[in-house]
Coordinates of C-alpha atoms and ligand atoms in Angstrom, one line a residue:
Chain A
M1 CA 13.5 -2.5 -29.9
T2 CA 9.9 -1.5 -30.3
A3 CA 7.5 -2.4 -33.1
R4 CA 7.5 1.1 -34.4
T5 CA 11.3 1.3 -35.0
K6 CA 11.2 -2.1 -36.7
A7 CA 8.5 -0.9 -39.1
A8 CA 10.4 2.2 -39.9
T9 CA 13.5 0.3 -41.1
V10 CA 12.0 -2.7 -42.8
P11 CA 14.7 -3.4 -45.4
G12 CA 17.5 -3.0 -42.9
F13 CA 15.6 -5.3 -40.5
L14 CA 15.1 -7.9 -43.2
V15 CA 18.8 -7.9 -44.0
A16 CA 19.9 -8.1 -40.4
H17 CA 17.6 -10.9 -39.6
Y18 CA 17.5 -12.9 -42.9
R19 CA 18.7 -16.0 -41.0
D20 CA 15.9 -15.8 -38.6
F21 CA 13.4 -15.5 -41.4
L22 CA 15.0 -18.4 -43.2
L23 CA 14.8 -20.6 -40.1
Y24 CA 11.2 -19.6 -39.5
G25 CA 10.3 -20.5 -43.1
L26 CA 12.0 -23.9 -42.7
F27 CA 10.2 -24.5 -39.4
L28 CA 6.8 -23.8 -40.9
G29 CA 7.6 -26.0 -43.8
A30 CA 8.6 -28.8 -41.5
V31 CA 5.4 -28.5 -39.5
A32 CA 3.3 -28.7 -42.7
W33 CA 5.3 -31.6 -44.0
F34 CA 4.9 -33.4 -40.6
I35 CA 1.1 -32.9 -40.7
A36 CA 0.8 -33.9 -44.3
S37 CA 2.9 -37.0 -43.9
G38 CA 0.9 -37.9 -40.8
E39 CA -2.2 -37.7 -42.9
Q40 CA -0.8 -39.9 -45.6
G41 CA 1.1 -42.3 -43.4
M42 CA -1.8 -43.0 -41.1
G43 CA -4.3 -42.7 -43.9
Y44 CA -5.8 -39.7 -42.1
H45 CA -8.4 -37.7 -44.0
W46 CA -9.0 -34.2 -42.8
K47 CA -12.7 -33.6 -42.1
W48 CA -12.6 -29.9 -41.1
Y49 CA -16.0 -29.5 -42.7
R50 CA -17.5 -31.5 -40.0
M51 CA -16.1 -29.4 -37.2
P52 CA -18.5 -26.4 -37.2
R53 CA -21.4 -28.4 -35.8
Y54 CA -19.5 -29.0 -32.7
L55 CA -19.1 -25.3 -32.2
V56 CA -22.6 -24.1 -33.1
Q57 CA -25.6 -25.9 -34.5
I58 CA -28.6 -24.6 -36.2
T59 CA -31.9 -26.2 -35.2
E60 CA -35.5 -25.2 -35.7
D61 CA -35.2 -23.2 -32.5
G62 CA -32.4 -21.2 -34.0
W63 CA -28.7 -21.2 -33.0
V64 CA -27.6 -23.6 -30.3
L65 CA -24.1 -23.9 -28.9
G66 CA -22.3 -27.1 -29.8
P67 CA -20.6 -29.3 -27.2
L68 CA -17.2 -27.5 -27.5
L69 CA -18.6 -24.0 -26.9
Q70 CA -20.9 -25.3 -24.2
G71 CA -17.7 -26.8 -22.6
L72 CA -16.1 -23.4 -22.9
L73 CA -19.0 -21.9 -21.0
V74 CA -18.5 -24.4 -18.2
T75 CA -14.8 -23.6 -18.3
F76 CA -15.7 -19.9 -17.8
K77 CA -18.0 -20.7 -15.0
I78 CA -15.4 -22.8 -13.1
S79 CA -12.6 -20.3 -13.8
G80 CA -14.7 -17.3 -12.8
L81 CA -16.0 -18.7 -9.6
S82 CA -12.5 -20.1 -8.7
L83 CA -11.0 -16.7 -9.5
I84 CA -13.3 -15.0 -7.0
L85 CA -12.6 -17.6 -4.3
A86 CA -8.9 -17.6 -5.1
M87 CA -8.8 -13.8 -4.5
I88 CA -10.5 -14.3 -1.1
F89 CA -8.2 -17.2 -0.1
G90 CA -5.1 -15.4 -1.4
L91 CA -5.8 -12.1 0.3
T92 CA -6.7 -13.8 3.6
A93 CA -3.5 -15.9 3.5
A94 CA -1.4 -12.8 2.7
I95 CA -2.9 -10.9 5.6
F96 CA -2.4 -13.9 7.9
R97 CA 1.2 -14.1 6.8
L98 CA 1.8 -10.5 7.6
S99 CA -0.1 -10.6 10.9
D100 CA 1.5 -10.3 14.4
S101 CA -0.1 -13.6 15.4
F102 CA 2.2 -16.6 15.3
T103 CA -0.8 -18.9 14.8
A104 CA -2.1 -17.0 11.9
R105 CA 1.3 -16.9 10.2
L106 CA 1.7 -20.7 10.8
V107 CA -1.7 -21.5 9.3
A108 CA -1.0 -19.4 6.2
K109 CA 2.5 -20.7 5.8
G110 CA 1.2 -24.3 6.1
Y111 CA -1.5 -23.8 3.5
I112 CA 0.8 -22.2 1.0
E113 CA 3.6 -24.8 1.4
F114 CA 1.1 -27.7 1.2
I115 CA -0.5 -26.4 -1.9
R116 CA 2.8 -25.5 -3.6
N117 CA 4.4 -28.8 -2.9
T118 CA 1.7 -31.2 -4.0
P119 CA 0.4 -31.7 -7.6
L120 CA -2.8 -29.9 -8.5
L121 CA -4.2 -33.2 -9.9
T122 CA -3.7 -34.9 -6.6
Q123 CA -5.4 -32.0 -4.8
I124 CA -8.4 -32.3 -7.1
F125 CA -8.7 -36.0 -6.5
F126 CA -8.2 -35.5 -2.8
I127 CA -10.9 -32.9 -2.6
Y128 CA -13.3 -34.8 -4.9
Y129 CA -12.9 -38.3 -3.3
V130 CA -12.1 -37.4 0.3
I131 CA -13.3 -33.9 1.3
G132 CA -16.2 -33.8 -1.2
P133 CA -18.2 -36.7 0.2
I134 CA -17.8 -35.4 3.8
F135 CA -19.2 -32.0 3.0
G136 CA -21.6 -33.1 0.3
L137 CA -19.6 -31.3 -2.4
G138 CA -20.2 -32.5 -5.9
A139 CA -17.8 -32.7 -8.8
F140 CA -18.3 -29.0 -9.7
G141 CA -17.9 -27.8 -6.2
S142 CA -14.8 -29.9 -5.7
A143 CA -13.3 -28.6 -8.9
V144 CA -13.9 -25.0 -7.9
L145 CA -12.6 -25.5 -4.4
A146 CA -9.5 -27.3 -5.5
L147 CA -8.7 -24.8 -8.2
S148 CA -9.3 -21.8 -6.0
L149 CA -7.3 -23.2 -3.1
F150 CA -4.5 -23.9 -5.6
E151 CA -4.5 -20.5 -7.3
G152 CA -5.2 -18.8 -4.0
A153 CA -1.8 -19.9 -2.6
Y154 CA -0.1 -18.3 -5.6
A155 CA -2.2 -15.2 -5.4
S156 CA -1.3 -14.8 -1.8
E157 CA 2.3 -14.3 -2.7
I158 CA 1.3 -11.7 -5.2
F159 CA -0.9 -9.9 -2.6
R160 CA 1.8 -10.1 0.0
A161 CA 4.3 -8.5 -2.4
G162 CA 1.7 -5.8 -3.2
I163 CA 0.9 -5.1 0.5
V164 CA 4.6 -4.8 1.6
S165 CA 5.2 -2.5 -1.3
I166 CA 2.9 0.1 0.2
H167 CA 5.0 2.8 2.0
K168 CA 5.0 2.4 5.7
G169 CA 4.0 6.1 6.1
Q170 CA 0.5 4.9 5.0
W171 CA 0.3 2.6 8.0
E172 CA 1.6 5.3 10.3
A173 CA -0.9 7.8 9.1
A174 CA -3.7 5.3 9.5
H175 CA -2.4 4.4 13.0
S176 CA -2.3 8.0 14.1
L177 CA -5.9 8.5 13.0
G178 CA -7.0 5.6 15.2
L179 CA -8.0 3.3 12.3
S180 CA -8.2 -0.4 13.2
R181 CA -5.9 -2.9 11.4
L182 CA -8.8 -4.2 9.4
D183 CA -10.0 -0.8 8.3
T184 CA -6.4 0.1 7.4
Y185 CA -6.3 -2.9 5.1
R186 CA -9.8 -2.4 3.8
K187 CA -9.6 1.3 3.1
V188 CA -6.0 2.2 2.7
I189 CA -3.6 -0.6 1.9
V190 CA -5.5 -3.1 -0.2
P191 CA -7.0 -0.5 -2.6
Q192 CA -3.5 0.8 -3.3
A193 CA -1.9 -2.7 -3.5
V194 CA -4.5 -4.0 -5.9
R195 CA -3.7 -1.3 -8.4
R196 CA -0.1 -2.3 -8.4
I197 CA -0.6 -6.0 -8.6
L198 CA -3.4 -6.0 -11.2
P199 CA -1.1 -7.4 -13.9
P200 CA 0.2 -10.5 -12.0
L201 CA -3.3 -11.0 -10.6
T202 CA -4.8 -11.1 -14.2
G203 CA -2.1 -13.7 -14.9
V204 CA -3.6 -15.9 -12.2
G205 CA -6.8 -15.7 -14.2
V206 CA -5.0 -17.0 -17.3
T207 CA -3.5 -19.8 -15.4
L208 CA -6.9 -20.6 -13.9
I209 CA -8.5 -21.0 -17.3
K210 CA -5.7 -23.4 -18.4
D211 CA -5.7 -25.4 -15.1
S212 CA -9.4 -25.7 -15.1
S213 CA -8.9 -28.3 -17.9
L214 CA -7.9 -30.7 -15.1
A215 CA -11.5 -30.7 -13.9
S216 CA -12.1 -33.0 -16.9
T217 CA -10.6 -35.8 -14.8
I218 CA -13.5 -35.7 -12.3
A219 CA -16.3 -35.8 -15.0
I220 CA -16.9 -32.1 -15.4
Y221 CA -18.0 -31.3 -18.9
E222 CA -15.8 -28.3 -19.5
L223 CA -13.9 -27.6 -22.7
T224 CA -11.3 -30.3 -22.5
Q225 CA -13.7 -33.0 -21.4
Q226 CA -16.1 -32.1 -24.3
G227 CA -13.1 -32.3 -26.6
N228 CA -12.4 -35.8 -25.2
I229 CA -16.0 -36.9 -25.9
V230 CA -16.2 -35.4 -29.4
S231 CA -12.9 -36.8 -30.4
S232 CA -13.7 -40.3 -29.3
D233 CA -17.2 -40.1 -30.8
T234 CA -16.0 -39.0 -34.2
F235 CA -12.3 -40.1 -34.4
M236 CA -11.5 -36.6 -35.7
V237 CA -8.6 -36.5 -33.2
F238 CA -6.5 -33.9 -35.0
E239 CA -9.3 -31.5 -35.9
V240 CA -10.9 -31.6 -32.4
W241 CA -7.7 -31.0 -30.4
F242 CA -6.5 -28.3 -32.8
T243 CA -9.8 -26.6 -32.3
V244 CA -9.8 -27.0 -28.5
A245 CA -6.3 -25.6 -28.3
A246 CA -7.3 -22.7 -30.6
I247 CA -10.3 -21.9 -28.4
Y248 CA -8.1 -21.8 -25.2
L249 CA -5.6 -19.7 -27.1
A250 CA -8.3 -17.3 -28.3
V251 CA -9.3 -16.7 -24.7
T252 CA -6.0 -16.6 -22.9
F253 CA -3.8 -14.9 -25.5
P254 CA -5.7 -11.6 -25.4
L255 CA -5.7 -11.8 -21.6
S256 CA -2.0 -12.3 -21.6
M257 CA -1.4 -9.4 -24.0
F258 CA -3.6 -7.3 -21.7
V259 CA -1.5 -8.3 -18.7
T260 CA 1.7 -7.4 -20.5
E261 CA 0.3 -4.1 -21.7
L262 CA -1.1 -3.3 -18.2
G263 CA 2.3 -4.1 -16.7
K264 CA 4.1 -1.7 -19.1
R265 CA 1.6 1.1 -18.4
M266 CA 1.9 0.6 -14.6
R267 CA 5.6 0.8 -14.8
T268 CA 5.7 3.9 -16.8
A269 CA 3.0 5.5 -14.6
E270 CA 5.1 5.1 -11.5
Chain B
M1 CA 24.7 35.6 17.4
T2 CA 23.6 38.3 15.0
A3 CA 21.0 36.2 13.5
I4 CA 19.5 35.4 16.8
T5 CA 19.2 39.0 17.6
A6 CA 17.6 39.6 14.2
I7 CA 14.9 37.2 15.1
N8 CA 14.4 38.8 18.5
E9 CA 13.9 42.2 16.8
N10 CA 11.7 40.7 14.2
R11 CA 8.9 39.9 16.6
Q12 CA 5.4 40.2 15.3
E13 CA 2.2 40.6 17.2
P14 CA 2.3 38.0 20.0
I15 CA 0.4 34.9 19.0
R16 CA 0.2 33.4 22.4
E17 CA -1.1 36.5 24.2
N18 CA -4.5 35.2 24.9
V19 CA -3.6 31.6 25.7
R20 CA -3.7 30.5 29.3
L21 CA -1.9 27.2 30.0
G22 CA -3.9 24.5 31.7
P23 CA -2.8 21.5 33.8
E24 CA -0.4 18.9 32.7
I25 CA -1.7 16.9 29.7
I26 CA 1.4 15.0 28.6
S27 CA 3.6 13.3 31.2
V28 CA 6.7 11.5 30.0
R29 CA 8.8 9.9 32.7
D30 CA 12.2 8.5 32.2
I31 CA 11.6 6.8 28.9
V32 CA 14.2 4.7 27.1
K33 CA 13.9 3.6 23.6
T34 CA 16.4 1.2 21.9
Y35 CA 16.0 0.3 18.3
P36 CA 16.5 -3.4 17.3
G37 CA 20.1 -2.7 16.1
G38 CA 20.9 -1.7 19.7
L39 CA 20.9 2.0 19.0
R40 CA 19.6 4.0 22.0
A41 CA 17.5 6.6 20.4
L42 CA 16.0 7.9 23.7
D43 CA 18.1 7.9 26.7
H44 CA 16.1 8.6 29.9
I45 CA 13.8 11.4 28.6
S46 CA 11.4 13.1 30.9
L47 CA 9.0 15.8 29.8
S48 CA 5.8 17.5 30.9
V49 CA 3.5 19.4 28.6
R50 CA 0.6 21.5 29.8
Q51 CA -2.7 21.9 28.2
R52 CA -2.6 24.5 25.3
E53 CA 1.2 24.6 25.6
V54 CA 3.3 24.8 22.4
V55 CA 6.6 22.9 22.9
V56 CA 9.2 23.1 20.1
V57 CA 11.8 20.4 19.9
I58 CA 15.0 21.1 18.1
G59 CA 18.3 19.3 17.7
P60 CA 20.7 17.8 15.1
S61 CA 19.4 15.1 12.9
G62 CA 19.6 11.7 14.6
S63 CA 19.2 13.1 18.0
G64 CA 15.9 11.3 18.6
K65 CA 13.3 14.0 18.0
S66 CA 11.2 11.8 15.6
T67 CA 11.5 8.8 17.9
L68 CA 10.2 10.9 20.8
L69 CA 7.1 12.0 18.9
R70 CA 6.5 8.5 17.6
C71 CA 6.6 7.1 21.1
L72 CA 4.1 9.7 22.2
N73 CA 1.3 8.2 20.0
G74 CA 2.4 4.6 20.3
L75 CA 4.0 4.3 16.9
E76 CA 7.1 3.0 18.7
E77 CA 7.2 0.9 21.8
I78 CA 9.3 2.1 24.7
D79 CA 11.7 -0.1 26.6
S80 CA 11.0 1.5 30.0
G81 CA 9.5 4.6 31.5
E82 CA 6.0 5.9 31.5
I83 CA 3.9 8.0 29.1
V84 CA 0.5 9.3 30.3
I85 CA -1.6 11.5 28.0
D86 CA -4.6 13.2 29.4
G87 CA -4.8 10.7 32.3
V88 CA -4.6 7.7 30.0
P89 CA -1.4 5.6 30.4
L90 CA 0.2 4.3 27.2
D91 CA 0.5 0.7 28.4
E92 CA -0.4 -2.8 27.2
D93 CA -4.2 -2.1 27.3
P94 CA -5.4 -2.0 23.7
G95 CA -8.2 0.4 24.8
H96 CA -5.7 2.8 26.2
R97 CA -3.6 2.6 23.1
L98 CA -6.6 3.2 20.8
T99 CA -7.7 6.2 22.9
I100 CA -4.2 7.7 22.7
R101 CA -3.6 7.2 19.0
T102 CA -7.0 8.6 18.3
E103 CA -6.6 11.6 20.5
V104 CA -3.1 12.4 19.6
G105 CA -2.9 13.8 16.0
M106 CA 0.3 13.5 14.1
V107 CA 1.6 15.4 11.0
F108 CA 4.4 13.8 9.2
Q109 CA 7.3 15.3 7.2
S110 CA 6.2 13.3 4.1
F111 CA 2.4 14.2 4.5
N112 CA 1.4 10.5 4.1
L113 CA -2.0 11.4 2.6
F114 CA -3.9 8.5 1.1
P115 CA -3.1 8.9 -2.6
H116 CA -6.2 7.0 -3.8
M117 CA -8.6 9.3 -2.0
T118 CA -9.5 13.0 -2.6
A119 CA -8.8 15.6 0.1
L120 CA -12.3 15.3 1.2
Q121 CA -12.2 11.5 1.5
N122 CA -8.8 11.6 3.3
I123 CA -10.4 13.8 6.0
N124 CA -13.7 11.9 6.1
L125 CA -12.2 8.5 6.5
A126 CA -11.3 8.3 10.2
Q127 CA -14.4 10.3 11.2
E128 CA -16.6 7.7 9.6
Q129 CA -14.5 4.6 10.5
V130 CA -13.3 5.5 14.0
R131 CA -15.8 8.2 15.2
R132 CA -18.7 6.4 13.4
K133 CA -20.0 9.6 12.0
S134 CA -22.5 9.6 9.1
R135 CA -21.1 10.7 5.8
K136 CA -23.1 13.9 6.1
E137 CA -21.8 14.8 9.5
A138 CA -18.2 13.9 8.5
E139 CA -18.5 16.1 5.4
E140 CA -19.7 19.1 7.4
T141 CA -16.6 18.9 9.7
T142 CA -14.4 18.3 6.7
M143 CA -15.6 21.3 4.8
A144 CA -15.2 23.5 7.9
L145 CA -11.6 22.2 8.4
L146 CA -10.8 22.7 4.7
A147 CA -12.0 26.3 5.1
R148 CA -9.8 26.6 8.1
V149 CA -6.7 25.6 6.2
G150 CA -7.7 27.6 3.2
L151 CA -8.5 24.8 0.8
T152 CA -12.2 24.8 0.3
D153 CA -11.8 24.6 -3.5
K154 CA -9.6 21.6 -3.3
A155 CA -12.1 19.2 -1.6
Q156 CA -12.3 17.0 -4.7
A157 CA -8.6 17.1 -5.6
Y158 CA -6.3 14.0 -5.2
P159 CA -3.0 14.5 -3.4
A160 CA -1.0 14.2 -6.6
Q161 CA -2.9 17.3 -7.9
L162 CA -1.9 19.4 -4.9
S163 CA 1.3 21.2 -4.1
G164 CA 3.4 20.1 -1.1
G165 CA 2.1 22.9 1.0
Q166 CA -1.5 22.1 0.1
Q167 CA -1.0 18.4 0.8
Q168 CA 0.4 19.2 4.2
R169 CA -2.5 21.5 5.0
V170 CA -4.9 18.6 4.1
A171 CA -2.9 16.3 6.3
I172 CA -3.3 18.8 9.2
A173 CA -7.0 19.1 8.6
R174 CA -7.2 15.3 8.5
A175 CA -5.6 15.1 11.9
L176 CA -7.8 17.9 13.3
A177 CA -10.9 16.0 12.2
M178 CA -10.4 13.6 15.1
H179 CA -10.6 16.6 17.5
P180 CA -7.2 15.6 19.0
K181 CA -6.2 16.8 22.4
V182 CA -2.6 17.0 21.3
M183 CA -1.0 17.6 17.9
L184 CA 2.4 16.3 17.1
F185 CA 4.3 17.8 14.1
D186 CA 7.4 16.1 12.9
E187 CA 9.3 18.5 10.6
A188 CA 6.1 19.3 8.9
T189 CA 7.7 21.9 6.6
S190 CA 11.1 20.2 5.9
A191 CA 9.9 18.5 2.7
L192 CA 8.3 21.6 1.3
D193 CA 9.4 24.0 -1.4
P194 CA 10.5 27.3 0.3
E195 CA 7.5 29.2 -1.2
T196 CA 4.9 26.9 0.4
I197 CA 6.5 26.7 3.8
G198 CA 4.9 29.9 4.9
E199 CA 1.3 28.8 4.3
V200 CA 1.8 25.7 6.4
L201 CA 3.4 27.7 9.2
E202 CA 0.5 30.1 9.1
V203 CA -1.9 27.2 9.7
M204 CA 0.3 26.0 12.6
K205 CA 0.4 29.4 14.1
G206 CA -3.3 29.6 13.8
L207 CA -3.6 26.4 15.9
A208 CA -1.2 27.8 18.5
R209 CA -3.3 31.0 18.7
D210 CA -6.5 28.9 19.2
G211 CA -4.9 27.1 22.1
M212 CA -4.1 23.7 20.6
T213 CA -1.6 21.7 22.7
M214 CA 1.3 21.1 20.3
V215 CA 4.7 19.4 20.3
V216 CA 6.5 20.6 17.2
V217 CA 9.8 19.3 15.8
T218 CA 11.1 21.9 13.5
H219 CA 14.0 23.8 12.2
E220 CA 11.9 27.0 11.7
M221 CA 13.3 29.1 14.5
G222 CA 11.0 31.9 13.6
F223 CA 8.0 29.7 14.4
A224 CA 9.7 28.6 17.7
R225 CA 10.3 32.1 18.6
E226 CA 6.8 33.4 17.7
A227 CA 4.5 30.5 18.6
G228 CA 6.5 28.4 21.0
D229 CA 6.1 28.6 24.8
R230 CA 9.1 26.4 25.4
V231 CA 12.0 25.1 23.4
I232 CA 13.7 21.7 24.1
F233 CA 17.1 21.0 22.7
M234 CA 17.9 17.3 22.1
E235 CA 21.1 15.6 21.3
N236 CA 22.0 11.9 21.4
G237 CA 18.7 10.9 22.8
R238 CA 18.9 13.3 25.7
I239 CA 17.3 16.6 26.5
L240 CA 20.3 18.9 26.7
E241 CA 18.6 22.1 27.5
Q242 CA 15.0 23.4 27.8
A243 CA 13.8 26.9 28.5
S244 CA 11.0 29.3 27.8
S245 CA 11.3 30.3 24.2
D246 CA 12.3 33.9 25.1
D247 CA 15.1 32.7 27.4
F248 CA 16.2 30.0 25.0
F249 CA 16.9 32.3 22.2
S250 CA 18.2 35.3 24.1
N251 CA 20.3 33.4 26.5
P252 CA 21.1 29.8 25.5
R253 CA 23.1 28.3 28.4
Q254 CA 24.9 25.3 26.8
E255 CA 27.8 25.7 24.5
R256 CA 26.3 23.0 22.2
T257 CA 23.0 24.8 22.0
R258 CA 24.8 28.0 21.0
D259 CA 26.7 26.2 18.3
F260 CA 23.6 24.6 17.0
L261 CA 21.6 27.8 16.9
G262 CA 24.6 29.5 15.2
Q263 CA 24.6 26.9 12.5
I264 CA 20.9 26.7 12.0
L265 CA 20.5 30.4 11.8
C266 CA 23.6 31.5 9.8
G267 CA 24.5 28.3 8.0
P268 CA 27.6 26.3 8.9
V269 CA 30.1 28.4 10.8
P270 CA 33.7 27.5 10.1
G271 CA 35.7 26.9 13.2
P272 CA 35.0 24.5 16.1
A273 CA 36.0 20.9 15.1
E274 CA 32.9 19.4 16.7
S275 CA 30.5 21.3 14.3
T276 CA 28.7 18.4 12.7
P277 CA 28.2 18.1 8.9
N278 CA 24.7 16.9 9.8
A279 CA 23.5 20.4 10.6
K280 CA 23.9 21.4 7.0
E281 CA 21.4 18.7 5.9
Q282 CA 18.7 19.9 8.2
L283 CA 18.4 23.1 6.3
Ligands
ADP1 N1 13.4 2.3 12.7 C1 14.6 2.5 13.1 N2 15.5 1.4 13.3 C2 16.7 1.6 13.8 N3 17.2 2.8 14.1 C3 16.5 3.9 13.9 C4 15.1 3.8 13.4 N4 14.6 5.0 13.4 C5 15.5 5.9 13.8 N5 16.7 5.2 14.1 C6 17.9 5.8 14.7 O1 17.6 6.4 15.9 C7 18.2 7.6 16.0 C8 17.2 8.7 16.3 O2 16.5 8.9 15.1 P1 15.3 9.9 14.9 O3 14.4 9.9 16.1 O4 14.7 9.8 13.6 O5 16.1 11.3 15.0 P2 15.7 12.8 14.5 O6 14.3 12.8 14.2 O7 16.1 13.7 15.6 O8 16.5 13.0 13.3 C9 19.1 7.8 14.8 O9 20.4 7.4 15.0 C10 18.4 6.9 13.8 O10 19.4 6.4 12.9
MG2 MG1 13.3 13.1 12.4

């Protein structure tokens, strides 16, 4: 049932779903009661009026980003860099897995299985404390490397699915023209595959933004870590974490909607 | 038989009049090809094609025609036997393999154009990537080829914007851009609407007239009669009969060949129990 048909039959819809509406109302009431009782029970006083300064501050130089939005910028920076690297790792691993070479397949398979069967937090610590010092990689570099290796393993599955979905006639045409395997990937297969897998690939971006919060554990001042600092400085635990969650949501929700919409369009286009 | 006579009487001006055959360019000796399932698609095939010769391969579906063509440019590996094209053996040597797949052009039933590229880009691609031509050089060749297949105005069109016949003509131009020594056609007109078959056949006849060496799998007996030097009839992975195209149609020796020709030219004939339902699908 689409949004449009719902709107066209509002009264009928209300009648048919009155129970859902009732439950929804009850649920909202319960949440409000829970928060309110928390406030009274713990003697908590909402200080929302103090929150804006942690988002933006006005100084004599004009507008300056507060710590939370500065954290968001760092989150963007980590996620963006990791996304680029994750695409490179993912595509390479996918091509290795589809290669004729046994060694290449083994390397890719080992990478993917290792990443998928160990916790991301462990990987971050491993890279920060073990690999990082060896290669002179700081906290930021470690976080980017860990996140991109992690998301790259998942992206490789997406790339692989996209690549094998390309009709084998495309390979055969390229073969009969004398194109090398690399050129066939570069010019023929990947450009077509990417169009098909754009929705799940954007999904990797959403996951990356969320997972980048784990970088807070190795002293990166991204959004979650800034939330940590502000909340322990001010004791405005509720306000800060509501705000932080809202900021994540404001970034990822539109992206997710975009992914869903893109997926629908692609399906109808084919 | 009446239909065969009809084709004989329907002869147009001879396409092959001015073409002189050269020395052997394709040599296939005793090749066997078994697919992973255990199916023997080619069962000791030997074949020799001369420079500028047009060889037409016919036979019921599943007889191994496509497999034969695919082996000729290295798309399929053979189990045993020997393929030599213009003096280059199709063996383990990657250099030999590259030479052969570059110099043997192939046109597929399903066109296989690259859908994300315009006609121009489709034809440019291998010239730039494989022949290392500059964009400008490649484009000159491409435009000349598009003119040759009658599609100058479609240079900027994407495959989805072209009719089947137009797509196939672009695919032919794309293969020609590599200046192939041999062109293979695998049922190039079988996927086309009847009204666009003619334009593709015209292009193929043009190539035959210009002396291109061609191996053509087709059900278009008119083409075989008019443009073919020699016809090969395949069944069950074997060559059952081969003869010059004149002899083949006027005097097919094998009973199976006669049946097949009868079916393909008149539609399925009721009668002999062995007439396969497959023959209907090929039309
Ligand atoms: N990739 C494949 N794997 C297994 N069997 C195949 C494959 N391709 C073709 N065959 C089989 O090999 C036989 C010959 O096929 P093909 O060369 O396509 O015949 P034709 O082109 O004459 O119709 C058929 O029985 C077909 O089913
Ligand atoms: Mg076939």
